[in-house]
Coordinates of C-alpha atoms in Angstrom, one line a residue:
M1 CA -13.8 12.1 -20.8
N2 CA -15.0 14.1 -17.8
Q3 CA -17.3 16.1 -20.1
N4 CA -19.0 12.9 -21.4
K5 CA -21.9 12.1 -19.0
L6 CA -22.1 8.4 -20.0
F7 CA -18.4 7.8 -19.3
N8 CA -18.4 10.0 -16.2
R9 CA -21.3 8.0 -14.8
T10 CA -19.6 4.8 -15.7
R11 CA -16.4 6.0 -14.0
W12 CA -18.4 6.7 -10.8
Q13 CA -20.0 3.3 -10.9
L14 CA -16.6 1.6 -11.4
A15 CA -15.1 3.6 -8.5
I16 CA -18.0 2.9 -6.2
S17 CA -17.8 -0.8 -7.1
Y18 CA -14.1 -1.0 -6.5
A19 CA -14.4 0.8 -3.2
A20 CA -17.4 -1.4 -2.1
V21 CA -15.6 -4.6 -2.9
M22 CA -12.3 -3.5 -1.2
G23 CA -14.3 -2.2 1.7
L24 CA -16.0 -5.6 2.1
I25 CA -12.7 -7.4 1.8
L26 CA -11.0 -5.1 4.4
S27 CA -13.9 -5.5 6.7
L28 CA -13.8 -9.3 6.6
L29 CA -10.0 -9.1 6.9
G30 CA -10.2 -6.8 9.9
F31 CA -12.8 -9.0 11.6
G32 CA -10.6 -12.0 11.0
V33 CA -7.5 -10.2 12.4
Y34 CA -9.5 -9.2 15.4
K35 CA -10.7 -12.8 16.0
A36 CA -7.3 -14.2 15.5
I37 CA -5.7 -11.7 18.0
A38 CA -8.5 -12.4 20.6
H39 CA -8.1 -16.1 20.2
A40 CA -4.3 -16.0 20.4
H41 CA -4.5 -13.9 23.7
W42 CA -7.2 -16.1 25.1
V43 CA -5.1 -19.2 24.4
A44 CA -2.1 -17.5 26.1
I45 CA -4.2 -16.7 29.2
D46 CA -5.5 -20.3 29.4
R47 CA -1.9 -21.7 29.2
E48 CA -0.7 -19.2 31.8
L49 CA -3.5 -20.1 34.2
E50 CA -2.9 -23.9 33.6
S51 CA 0.8 -23.3 34.3
V52 CA 0.2 -21.4 37.5
A53 CA -2.5 -23.8 38.7
G54 CA -0.4 -26.9 37.9
T55 CA 2.6 -25.6 39.8
L56 CA 0.6 -24.6 42.9
H57 CA -1.4 -27.8 42.8
D58 CA 1.7 -30.0 42.9
S59 CA 3.3 -27.8 45.6
L60 CA 0.1 -27.8 47.8
E61 CA -0.6 -31.5 47.7
L62 CA 2.9 -32.2 49.1
K63 CA 2.0 -30.2 52.2
L64 CA -1.6 -31.1 52.9
Q65 CA -2.0 -33.7 55.6
Q66 CA -5.7 -33.6 56.7
P67 CA -8.8 -32.9 54.6
G68 CA -10.2 -29.4 55.0
R69 CA -7.2 -28.2 57.0
L70 CA -4.5 -25.8 55.9
E71 CA -1.0 -26.5 57.3
P72 CA 1.1 -23.5 58.4
I73 CA 3.7 -24.2 55.7
V74 CA 1.1 -23.3 53.1
N75 CA 1.4 -19.7 54.1
E76 CA 4.9 -19.7 52.5
L77 CA 3.5 -20.7 49.1
L78 CA 0.6 -18.2 48.8
P79 CA 0.9 -14.5 49.1
N80 CA -1.6 -12.5 51.1
L81 CA -3.3 -15.7 52.4
R82 CA -6.6 -14.8 54.3
L83 CA -8.5 -17.5 56.2
I84 CA -12.3 -17.4 56.3
G85 CA -13.9 -18.8 59.4
V86 CA -11.6 -21.8 59.7
K87 CA -9.3 -22.6 62.5
G88 CA -5.8 -23.4 61.5
I89 CA -2.9 -21.2 60.7
K90 CA -2.9 -17.5 61.6
E91 CA -3.4 -14.9 58.9
Q92 CA 0.0 -13.3 58.1
L93 CA 2.0 -12.0 55.2
P94 CA 4.4 -14.5 53.7
S95 CA 8.1 -13.8 53.6
R96 CA 8.4 -15.4 50.1
H97 CA 6.4 -17.2 47.5
I98 CA 7.3 -19.3 44.5
L99 CA 5.3 -17.8 41.7
S100 CA 5.9 -14.2 40.5
A101 CA 2.8 -14.4 38.3
I102 CA 0.6 -14.2 41.4
N103 CA 2.2 -11.0 42.4
Q104 CA 1.3 -9.3 39.1
G105 CA -1.8 -7.7 40.6
Y106 CA -4.5 -9.6 38.7
Y107 CA -4.2 -13.2 39.9
Y108 CA -6.2 -14.6 42.8
I109 CA -6.6 -18.0 44.5
R110 CA -9.6 -19.5 46.4
L111 CA -9.5 -22.6 48.5
F112 CA -12.7 -24.7 49.1
D113 CA -13.2 -27.7 51.3
Y114 CA -14.8 -30.9 49.8
S115 CA -18.3 -29.6 50.5
G116 CA -17.7 -26.4 48.5
K117 CA -17.3 -24.0 51.4
L118 CA -14.8 -21.2 50.9
I119 CA -11.9 -21.6 53.3
A120 CA -9.3 -19.1 52.3
T121 CA -8.3 -16.6 49.6
A122 CA -4.9 -15.4 48.4
G123 CA -3.4 -13.0 45.9
A124 CA -5.3 -10.0 44.5
Y125 CA -8.7 -11.4 45.5
P126 CA -11.7 -9.2 44.4
E127 CA -14.1 -8.7 47.2
K128 CA -17.1 -8.5 45.0
L129 CA -16.6 -11.9 43.5
P130 CA -19.5 -14.4 44.1
P131 CA -18.4 -16.9 46.8
E132 CA -20.4 -19.8 45.3
F133 CA -18.3 -22.7 44.2
N134 CA -18.4 -24.2 40.8
S135 CA -16.5 -27.3 40.0
Q136 CA -16.3 -26.7 36.2
Y137 CA -12.7 -26.9 35.0
W138 CA -12.9 -23.5 33.1
Q139 CA -15.1 -20.7 34.2
T140 CA -15.6 -17.0 33.1
I141 CA -17.5 -15.0 35.8
T142 CA -18.5 -11.4 36.4
D143 CA -18.5 -9.6 39.7
N144 CA -21.1 -7.0 40.9
K145 CA -19.2 -4.2 39.2
G146 CA -19.2 -5.9 35.8
N147 CA -15.5 -6.9 35.9
V148 CA -14.8 -10.2 34.1
Y149 CA -12.6 -12.9 35.5
H150 CA -11.3 -16.2 34.1
Q151 CA -10.5 -19.0 36.4
I152 CA -9.7 -22.7 36.6
S153 CA -10.8 -25.2 39.3
V154 CA -8.6 -28.1 40.3
A155 CA -9.3 -30.9 42.9
L156 CA -6.8 -31.1 45.9
H157 CA -5.7 -34.3 47.7
T158 CA -3.7 -34.9 50.9
Q159 CA -0.3 -36.6 50.9
T160 CA -2.2 -39.9 51.5
Q161 CA -4.4 -39.3 48.5
Q162 CA -7.5 -38.3 50.5
D163 CA -9.9 -35.8 49.0
W164 CA -9.0 -32.5 50.6
G165 CA -11.1 -30.0 48.6
Y166 CA -10.7 -27.7 45.6
F167 CA -8.7 -24.6 44.8
Q168 CA -9.3 -22.1 42.0
V169 CA -6.8 -19.9 40.3
G170 CA -8.2 -16.9 38.4
R171 CA -7.2 -13.7 37.0
S172 CA -8.8 -10.4 35.9
L173 CA -9.5 -9.9 32.2
Q174 CA -9.2 -6.1 32.5
D175 CA -5.9 -5.9 30.7
F176 CA -7.2 -8.4 28.0
N177 CA -10.3 -6.4 27.4
D178 CA -8.4 -3.1 27.3
Y179 CA -6.1 -4.5 24.7
L180 CA -9.0 -5.7 22.6
S181 CA -10.7 -2.3 22.9
T182 CA -7.5 -0.7 21.6
V183 CA -7.5 -3.1 18.6
K184 CA -11.2 -2.3 18.0
W185 CA -10.5 1.4 17.9
V186 CA -7.6 0.9 15.6
L187 CA -9.8 -1.1 13.2
K188 CA -12.8 1.4 13.6
L189 CA -10.6 4.3 12.7
G190 CA -8.4 2.5 10.2
L191 CA -11.2 1.1 8.1
P192 CA -12.9 4.4 7.2
T193 CA -9.5 6.0 6.5
A194 CA -8.6 3.0 4.3
L195 CA -12.0 3.3 2.5
I196 CA -11.4 7.0 1.8
L197 CA -8.0 6.3 0.3
I198 CA -9.4 3.3 -1.6
G199 CA -12.2 5.5 -2.9
F200 CA -9.8 8.1 -4.2
A201 CA -7.5 5.4 -5.7
S202 CA -10.6 3.7 -7.2
W203 CA -11.6 7.0 -8.9
L204 CA -8.1 7.3 -10.4
L205 CA -7.9 3.7 -11.4
A206 CA -11.4 3.8 -13.0
G207 CA -10.2 6.8 -15.0
L208 CA -7.2 4.9 -16.2
A209 CA -9.3 1.9 -17.0
M210 CA -11.8 4.0 -18.9
K211 CA -9.1 5.8 -21.0
P212 CA -8.6 3.1 -23.6
I213 CA -12.4 2.5 -23.7
Y214 CA -13.1 6.2 -24.2
S215 CA -10.3 6.4 -26.8
S216 CA -12.0 3.5 -28.7
Y217 CA -15.3 5.1 -28.3
R218 CA -14.0 8.3 -29.8
Q219 CA -12.4 6.4 -32.6
I220 CA -15.7 4.7 -33.4
Q221 CA -17.5 8.0 -33.3
Q222 CA -14.9 9.5 -35.6
F223 CA -14.9 6.5 -37.9
T224 CA -18.7 6.5 -38.1
A225 CA -18.8 10.2 -39.0
D226 CA -16.0 9.8 -41.6
A227 CA -17.6 6.7 -43.1
A228 CA -20.9 8.5 -43.3
H229 CA -19.3 11.5 -44.9
E230 CA -17.4 9.3 -47.4
L231 CA -20.5 7.3 -48.3
R232 CA -22.6 10.4 -48.6
T233 CA -20.3 12.0 -51.2
P234 CA -20.8 9.4 -54.1
L235 CA -24.4 9.0 -53.1
A236 CA -25.1 12.7 -53.3
A237 CA -23.2 12.9 -56.6
S238 CA -25.3 10.1 -58.1
Q239 CA -28.5 11.6 -56.7
A240 CA -27.7 15.0 -58.2
T241 CA -26.9 13.4 -61.6
V242 CA -30.2 11.5 -61.6
E243 CA -32.2 14.5 -60.5
S244 CA -30.5 16.6 -63.2
A245 CA -31.4 14.0 -65.8
L246 CA -35.0 13.9 -64.7
L247 CA -35.4 17.6 -65.0
T248 CA -34.1 17.5 -68.6
P249 CA -37.1 17.2 -71.0
Q250 CA -35.2 15.3 -73.7
L251 CA -31.9 13.6 -73.5
D252 CA -29.9 12.6 -76.5
E253 CA -27.7 9.5 -76.6
K254 CA -24.5 11.4 -75.8
E255 CA -26.0 13.1 -72.8
A256 CA -27.5 9.8 -71.5
R257 CA -24.1 8.0 -71.9
E258 CA -22.4 10.9 -70.0
I259 CA -24.9 10.6 -67.2
L260 CA -24.4 6.8 -67.0
R261 CA -20.7 7.2 -67.0
T262 CA -20.9 9.6 -64.0
I263 CA -23.2 7.3 -62.1
D264 CA -20.9 4.3 -62.9
R265 CA -17.9 6.2 -61.7
Q266 CA -19.6 7.1 -58.4
N267 CA -20.9 3.6 -58.0
R268 CA -17.4 2.2 -58.5
R269 CA -16.1 4.5 -55.9
L270 CA -18.9 3.6 -53.5
T271 CA -18.3 -0.1 -54.1
Q272 CA -14.6 0.2 -53.5
L273 CA -15.2 2.1 -50.3
V274 CA -17.7 -0.5 -49.0
A275 CA -15.2 -3.3 -49.9
D276 CA -12.4 -1.5 -48.0
L277 CA -14.6 -1.1 -45.0
L278 CA -15.6 -4.7 -45.0
L279 CA -12.0 -5.8 -45.3
L280 CA -11.0 -3.7 -42.3
A281 CA -13.9 -5.1 -40.3
R282 CA -12.8 -8.6 -41.1
M283 CA -9.2 -7.9 -40.2
D284 CA -10.2 -6.3 -37.0
N285 CA -12.2 -9.4 -35.9
Q286 CA -9.5 -12.0 -36.8
A287 CA -6.0 -12.2 -38.2
I288 CA -5.5 -12.9 -41.8
R289 CA -4.7 -16.6 -42.0
D290 CA -6.6 -17.6 -45.1
R291 CA -4.5 -19.7 -47.4
P292 CA -1.1 -19.2 -45.7
Q293 CA 1.6 -19.8 -48.2
L294 CA 5.2 -19.0 -48.9
C295 CA 5.4 -15.6 -50.6
C296 CA 8.6 -14.4 -52.4
L297 CA 9.1 -10.7 -51.8
N298 CA 11.6 -10.4 -54.7
D299 CA 8.9 -11.4 -57.2
L300 CA 6.3 -9.3 -55.5
V301 CA 8.3 -6.1 -55.7
S302 CA 9.4 -6.8 -59.2
D303 CA 5.8 -7.5 -60.4
L304 CA 4.5 -4.4 -58.7
V305 CA 7.1 -2.1 -60.1
E306 CA 6.3 -3.5 -63.6
E307 CA 2.6 -3.2 -63.2
L308 CA 2.6 0.3 -61.7
A309 CA 5.1 1.7 -64.2
A310 CA 2.3 2.9 -66.5
M311 CA 0.7 4.9 -63.6
A312 CA 4.1 6.4 -62.7
I313 CA 4.7 7.4 -66.4
A314 CA 1.2 9.0 -66.5
S315 CA 2.1 11.0 -63.4
K316 CA 5.6 11.8 -64.8
V317 CA 7.3 10.1 -61.8
A318 CA 10.3 7.8 -62.1
L319 CA 9.5 4.4 -60.5
T320 CA 12.5 2.1 -59.8
S321 CA 13.4 -0.8 -57.6
E322 CA 16.6 -1.7 -55.7
V323 CA 17.2 -5.2 -54.4
R324 CA 20.1 -5.2 -51.8
V325 CA 20.1 -8.9 -51.2
Q326 CA 21.3 -11.8 -53.3
Q327 CA 19.0 -14.5 -51.9
Q328 CA 15.3 -14.9 -52.2
L329 CA 13.3 -13.4 -49.3
N330 CA 10.3 -15.6 -48.4
V331 CA 7.6 -14.8 -45.8
V332 CA 4.6 -16.9 -44.8
G333 CA 1.3 -15.2 -45.3
N334 CA -1.5 -14.3 -47.7
S335 CA 0.2 -13.3 -50.9
D336 CA -2.9 -11.3 -52.1
Q337 CA -2.9 -9.2 -48.9
L338 CA 0.8 -8.6 -49.0
Y339 CA 0.5 -7.6 -52.6
R340 CA -2.1 -5.1 -51.7
L341 CA -0.1 -3.8 -48.8
V342 CA 3.0 -2.9 -50.9
A343 CA 0.8 -1.7 -53.8
N344 CA -0.9 0.8 -51.5
L345 CA 2.5 2.1 -50.4
I346 CA 3.7 2.5 -54.0
V347 CA 0.5 4.1 -55.3
N348 CA 0.4 6.4 -52.3
A349 CA 4.0 7.5 -53.0
I350 CA 3.3 8.1 -56.8
Q351 CA 0.1 10.2 -56.0
Y352 CA 1.9 12.4 -53.6
T353 CA 5.1 12.9 -55.7
P354 CA 5.0 15.9 -58.1
A355 CA 5.9 15.6 -61.7
G356 CA 9.7 15.0 -62.2
G357 CA 10.0 13.3 -58.9
K358 CA 11.2 9.8 -58.1
V359 CA 9.8 6.8 -56.2
T360 CA 12.2 4.0 -55.2
V361 CA 11.2 0.6 -53.8
I362 CA 14.1 -1.0 -51.8
L363 CA 14.2 -4.7 -50.7
D364 CA 16.6 -5.7 -47.9
C365 CA 16.8 -7.9 -44.9
S366 CA 18.2 -7.6 -41.3
H367 CA 18.0 -9.8 -38.2
Q368 CA 15.7 -12.5 -39.7
E369 CA 13.4 -9.8 -41.0
A370 CA 12.6 -8.7 -44.6
I371 CA 12.6 -5.0 -45.1
V372 CA 10.6 -3.2 -47.9
Q373 CA 11.2 0.6 -48.1
V374 CA 9.2 2.9 -50.4
Q375 CA 11.0 6.2 -50.8
D376 CA 9.7 9.2 -52.7
T377 CA 10.7 12.8 -53.3
G378 CA 7.2 14.1 -52.8
I379 CA 5.7 16.8 -50.8
G380 CA 6.4 15.1 -47.5
M381 CA 4.4 15.5 -44.3
A382 CA 4.5 17.6 -41.1
A383 CA 5.1 15.9 -37.7
A384 CA 1.5 16.4 -36.8
D385 CA 0.3 14.6 -39.9
L386 CA 2.9 11.8 -39.5
E387 CA 1.3 10.7 -36.2
R388 CA -2.1 10.2 -37.9
I389 CA -1.4 8.9 -41.4
F390 CA -2.5 5.4 -40.4
D391 CA -5.8 6.5 -39.0
R392 CA -8.8 5.6 -41.1
F393 CA -10.1 8.3 -43.5
Y394 CA -7.3 10.6 -42.6
R395 CA -5.8 12.5 -45.5
V396 CA -2.8 14.8 -45.4
N397 CA -4.0 16.7 -48.5
S398 CA -7.7 16.4 -48.8
D399 CA -8.1 18.2 -52.2
R400 CA -5.4 16.1 -53.9
S401 CA -6.7 12.9 -52.4
R402 CA -10.2 13.7 -53.6
H403 CA -8.9 14.3 -57.1
T404 CA -7.1 11.0 -57.2
G405 CA -10.1 9.2 -55.8
G406 CA -8.6 8.2 -52.5
S407 CA -10.8 7.7 -49.4
G408 CA -8.1 7.7 -46.7
L409 CA -8.2 4.0 -46.1
G410 CA -5.2 2.8 -48.1
L411 CA -2.6 3.3 -45.3
A412 CA -5.0 2.0 -42.6
I413 CA -5.5 -1.2 -44.6
A414 CA -1.7 -1.5 -45.2
Q415 CA -1.0 -1.1 -41.4
T416 CA -3.7 -3.7 -40.6
I417 CA -2.3 -6.2 -43.0
A418 CA 1.3 -5.7 -41.7
R419 CA 0.1 -6.4 -38.1
A420 CA -1.9 -9.4 -39.2
H421 CA 1.4 -10.8 -40.6
R422 CA 3.3 -10.2 -37.4
G423 CA 5.1 -7.3 -39.0
S424 CA 5.3 -3.5 -38.6
L425 CA 4.8 -0.5 -40.8
S426 CA 6.2 2.9 -40.0
A427 CA 6.9 6.1 -41.7
R428 CA 9.4 9.0 -41.5
S429 CA 9.1 12.2 -43.4
E430 CA 9.8 15.9 -43.5
L431 CA 7.7 18.6 -45.1
G432 CA 8.9 19.3 -48.6
S433 CA 11.6 16.5 -48.5
G434 CA 9.7 13.4 -49.3
S435 CA 8.7 10.4 -47.3
T436 CA 9.9 6.9 -46.6
F437 CA 7.6 4.0 -45.5
L438 CA 9.3 1.1 -43.8
L439 CA 7.7 -2.4 -43.8
Q440 CA 9.3 -5.1 -41.7
L441 CA 8.1 -8.8 -42.0
P442 CA 9.5 -11.9 -40.2
L443 CA 11.3 -14.2 -42.7

């Protein structure tokens, strides 16, 4: 197949198509996975910030007494509290705090009075963060160095429900961005690697997919060549006979009749060959279901043995039948086609059995199947021939088949009819020891 340019090009096209489709699917899948991971982590960050902000909010409001003023006890709640230009508690390190999340190194807290002026900071507060206040609930901001932060703003009230101001809890998104960068690199490296593997696998799968097509293509090529050869032979013989007659100045009646007999014989052979080809074409397109009826194999075998007895006597071959069942074996199908199937097997056995040989037709049944065996004591077949005897136009002994007028379609037709009737046809043989053809049909 690799030496055929048409199939090689088609294989490349299939492989590229497979790889392109899979690449697109993986790209969309990777993009979806990335978005899902980013969304999941972003939701986790929001929930964590809300949890920290809610805990601090409830704790702070219990300790605030005057608007805009920080009570000394607040220092126990917030780590690294730093006052900015406001009189109140002294700046000092707390001895304890209630939230371990604030000590993780990327959380910060900012306190604003009701006018939006920054009063104090706590936690890992970045110095480059813009001091302007924004009362939006969720905010994502960037400092002068390009670092990104995510924060939440909550209003504060005193114990008497007076407006005290605002406080913000935020965190750095550096760890979040680092994680997403790692995911991006994994996807960037994984996708090309996967595409390479997919391309290689696509090439192999395209080859596997093309094998039956290529096999059919080769069979069609061989069939066309064989059919052309078989059709050319009778046509060439007829043409030669006509040309010979035309070159003869005068033809007497005997010579003219002999020429007509030759042309008639070749035309009959040509007609039979065309009829066989048309039959095979019809059976390839659809199963044989015309006029399904109940066919008795006992009568069929008996009739065929009787009708072909003259042919067997002329070939000096003993033709007998052996019925191993007491009941009638009936199958559903086309009786004419089944008749032709078994007839082809018997005729084939007679033609390939030397004078003095024997052909036996055996009728039996097993496991709801009717079995017809055609045994002969003929020349037999080699193992290589046995694999191809059901191929169209294949002949084990070309010279003998030519002499008997065969075209190599008899067994092919028999096999096709058997399959059309949901049966099977097989053969076993040894060179010089005869052959046995086994037909199995469902009862």
